[in-house]
Amino acid sequence: MVFLRLSSNLHNPWMVSAHSKWQVVFFILCFYGVDLIYCNARYSIPEEMPEGSFVGNIAKDLGIEISRLISGKARVVTKGGRQYVDLSRDKGTLVVKERIDRDQLCKKMTPCSFSFDLIVENPIQLHRVTVEVQDINDNAPLFPKENVNLNIAENAVLGARVPLDSAIDTDVGLNGIQSYKLHPTDSFKLEVHSQTDGNKYIEMVLKRELDREERDEIQLVLVANDGGSPQKSGTVKIHVTVLDANDNAPVCKQSVFKTEVRENSPAGTVIGTISAADADEGVNGHVSYSFAVASKEASELFGINTDTGEIRLLNNLDYESQNRYKLNINARDKGGFSDTCKIVIDVIDENDNSPTIQLMSFSNTLPENSPVGTTVAVINIEDADSGKNGLVQCSINQNIRFKIESSLAEYYSLVTDDILDRESLAEYNITILVSDEGSPARHAKKTLNVKISDVNDNPPIFEFEEYKTFVSENNYPGLTILTVKANDADWGPNAQLSYFLKDEDMRGAPLSSLVSVDSHTGTIHAVKSFDFEQLKSFAFNVTARDGGSPPLSSEVTITINIQDENDNAPQVLYPVQTGASVVAEIVPRAADVGYLVTKVVAVDVDSGQNAWLSYKLQKATDRALFEVGLQNGEIRTVRQVTDKDAVKQKLTVVVEDNGQPSRSAVVSINVAVADSFPEVLSEFTDFTQEKHENLTFYLVLALAAVSFLFIICGVVIISVKIYRWRESRFLYQSNLPVIPYYPPHYADTGVTGTLPHGYNYEVCMTTDSRKSDCKFSTLGGQNVLVVDPSFTETMQRAMKKKNLEDAKLPEMSM
């Protein structure tokens, strides 16, 4: 707390002619709170200063920079009534806004002052400024009447007193009435009496006996002078008529009458009765009553019955305007004798004024991250009543995150009492409730609407912790896979979300080459067509980022599983289908039922049921001789082989998967039913020859269509036929079947749809085709033969080798 007293001489330009200077004295009392700064400043100026006159340099006196006044929107706030002083922000001075009439403002009250508040915002500073208005001598004394007629009996005793109406001067202090003068003074002298309230009343005192026969009228002049500079005065003419004898004057029964009246008393209420006694009888003993000296306000409020002295209320009283009245009552008889009775009327306060609520400063928008104790509003609460009726209690509605604190007399601060959260409640209606302690109590309330502005304090939250979805392979680019959605509890730009893919590689390729995300909607699209055989599933992260500053974000994992489609046909691994050789399986004629001829091995690169394979015999030279295992692809004999069965058997096997729709592959298998190789060779030589003849036939038909090339084509065909005929004469020609070689420990396990075992095929070849060799193995006998077109080894060599082995067996047994 800081207390300062400063003074300066302020020259009043309005009083230049009087060569006077007014001393401006101001006091500063400051209180520093957590959020508010309160200071009280007091100035003193003369009344009747013209508009724009200097009152005080408030910026300098309070130590406030002019720039602070401008930025803080400093302003003068007057609580009701007229605004007499204004603030010049660019100069930091207080100036007169409207002419001040002290007499009208305060009447007889001293000292006379008015107050206003100077408010500066951001941060809030509240300064109470009180301006005391000094009286100047701008009003002359004025008597109620210009002429007064008095009747005084000639037998009036020396010292008889005749009360006179005092002059009225609205000025106060030295500028008020200071003296009265009466002239001539040969018959009467003037006595001036001071009352306890500072007012004066005057009486003429008879100092020489009157003689009506000598002088029946006396003319007097009463002058009232004030103490101002220059001095002002007022006069009244007194006409005295000397009457015949009335030797007893009225006497008030009490020197001072006291009474009380409630301010809410209706007009016509009897306040009290003044009574005076006169010892005379008859007409000379009849007393009449009248107000001796009454202000205009008192004359309008009170009335007196001239015959009974009863005082009644004429209008409504207002305790807050004036709480006591002092009246002088003249009690006069018919002979002109009188006495002055005094009555004091005290007004009893009633609780007839409700408290008033005035916002001195208010911030209707508050950030949600405002700390506890942040000032929202500064409130001034007043009750014009006095005593208990003027005591107020202030509160706000319950269960909100605000509280109200008393800062200074009549001032309250509305502050935050808890951490704010716009997402919980974005708007508060705060009702300020005020009640006084009167009976019955009076109330007032005011509702403030406080909006909570958003702060980016909530990150986006996805609807699911993880997203999983399935996409069929062979999709079209641009396919919508799924939409991710995040929610942000914030508002406005802080809740505007954008979606991004995290920059990462997916098996050596950028993620952006597989999928894309719409930054506004979160919709994920396929960039390319997926292939289950290359990519079965992949996972990546999507980031949701809000538009706050700084922005907040969160991530979610997306897992995309590729669903297989039946887009691959089965592939036959064995037997190998080549155009340059013929594959033949040898079945001895002594083969039993169920003899394993060969096994078709196929795979499907699809998965699941799309890779489940089944085998069917589509064509066969003799369907009654062979069958194919549905699941394992094994070709076995169904019955015993007989001599009647053809040596050359051709089988067509279909390998089909389980997809929808299904896909299939076809393999052709040549089977030789024979016990010796020559028999096999002769049959397959014819088969080869027949194949070439068929090819030549179709070639001739095709070339015949082109007539102008017929001759050339004919020569070519003849040459080819001659060449093939010459080659066919060699026993070691290449058109022999290829014999597969099974490993010695081969065994079937019944697994289907895949190639569970390794198969070895041994072919020995050299750069010299005539020295090439081949191996073949037997499975329960002679069953497989492999011959390639590039082989030039004769069958005789193979047969000799076999005969030698057969010859060694008897020797070993011996």
mmCIF file with all atom_site columns, C-alpha atoms in Angstrom, residues 17 42 47 126 145 204 206-207 214 269 281 292 330 367 371 391 420 457 474 506 523 535 662 709 722 745 765 769 772:
data_model
loop_
_atom_site.group_PDB
_atom_site.id
_atom_site.type_symbol
_atom_site.label_atom_id
_atom_site.label_alt_id
_atom_site.label_comp_id
_atom_site.label_asym_id
_atom_site.label_entity_id
_atom_site.label_seq_id
_atom_site.pdbx_PDB_ins_code
_atom_site.Cartn_x
_atom_site.Cartn_y
_atom_site.Cartn_z
_atom_site.occupancy
_atom_site.B_iso_or_equiv
_atom_site.pdbx_formal_charge
_atom_site.auth_seq_id
_atom_site.auth_comp_id
_atom_site.auth_asym_id
_atom_site.auth_atom_id
_atom_site.pdbx_PDB_model_num
ATOM 1  C CA . SER A 1 17  ? -9.635  39.476  -12.658  1.00 0.00 ? 17  SER A CA 1
ATOM 2  C CA . ARG A 1 42  ? -8.135  13.557  -4.770   1.00 0.00 ? 42  ARG A CA 1
ATOM 3  C CA . GLU A 1 47  ? -16.571 25.807  -9.279   1.00 0.00 ? 47  GLU A CA 1
ATOM 4  C CA . LEU A 1 126 ? -8.774  0.888   -11.162  1.00 0.00 ? 126 LEU A CA 1
ATOM 5  C CA . LYS A 1 145 ? -39.208 39.063  0.322    1.00 0.00 ? 145 LYS A CA 1
ATOM 6  C CA . MET A 1 204 ? -34.837 43.414  15.645   1.00 0.00 ? 204 MET A CA 1
ATOM 7  C CA . LEU A 1 206 ? -36.667 47.578  20.358   1.00 0.00 ? 206 LEU A CA 1
ATOM 8  C CA . LYS A 1 207 ? -34.266 49.972  22.002   1.00 0.00 ? 207 LYS A CA 1
ATOM 9  C CA . GLU A 1 214 ? -45.641 60.760  17.547   1.00 0.00 ? 214 GLU A CA 1
ATOM 10 C CA . THR A 1 269 ? -48.655 12.627  7.371    1.00 0.00 ? 269 THR A CA 1
ATOM 11 C CA . GLU A 1 281 ? -56.914 37.594  25.922   1.00 0.00 ? 281 GLU A CA 1
ATOM 12 C CA . ALA A 1 292 ? -39.756 32.079  9.696    1.00 0.00 ? 292 ALA A CA 1
ATOM 13 C CA . ASN A 1 330 ? -42.910 32.224  13.961   1.00 0.00 ? 330 ASN A CA 1
ATOM 14 C CA . PRO A 1 367 ? -8.919  -18.912 -23.041  1.00 0.00 ? 367 PRO A CA 1
ATOM 15 C CA . PRO A 1 371 ? -4.546  -19.921 -14.839  1.00 0.00 ? 371 PRO A CA 1
ATOM 16 C CA . LEU A 1 391 ? -24.870 -3.465  3.911    1.00 0.00 ? 391 LEU A CA 1
ATOM 17 C CA . LEU A 1 420 ? -11.193 -24.423 -17.424  1.00 0.00 ? 420 LEU A CA 1
ATOM 18 C CA . ASP A 1 457 ? -4.875  -29.262 -26.054  1.00 0.00 ? 457 ASP A CA 1
ATOM 19 C CA . ASN A 1 474 ? -6.054  -58.254 -59.116  1.00 0.00 ? 474 ASN A CA 1
ATOM 20 C CA . MET A 1 506 ? 7.551   -51.688 -48.134  1.00 0.00 ? 506 MET A CA 1
ATOM 21 C CA . THR A 1 523 ? -9.952  -42.625 -47.465  1.00 0.00 ? 523 THR A CA 1
ATOM 22 C CA . LEU A 1 535 ? 2.574   -59.744 -51.489  1.00 0.00 ? 535 LEU A CA 1
ATOM 23 C CA . SER A 1 662 ? -11.457 -73.753 -61.675  1.00 0.00 ? 662 SER A CA 1
ATOM 24 C CA . LEU A 1 709 ? 4.987   -70.330 -104.225 1.00 0.00 ? 709 LEU A CA 1
ATOM 25 C CA . ILE A 1 722 ? 14.271  -87.175 -98.687  1.00 0.00 ? 722 ILE A CA 1
ATOM 26 C CA . HIS A 1 745 ? 14.206  -94.982 -52.381  1.00 0.00 ? 745 HIS A CA 1
ATOM 27 C CA . MET A 1 765 ? 26.034  -86.209 -72.745  1.00 0.00 ? 765 MET A CA 1
ATOM 28 C CA . SER A 1 769 ? 26.945  -86.837 -79.858  1.00 0.00 ? 769 SER A CA 1
ATOM 29 C CA . SER A 1 772 ? 26.615  -89.773 -75.531  1.00 0.00 ? 772 SER A CA 1
#
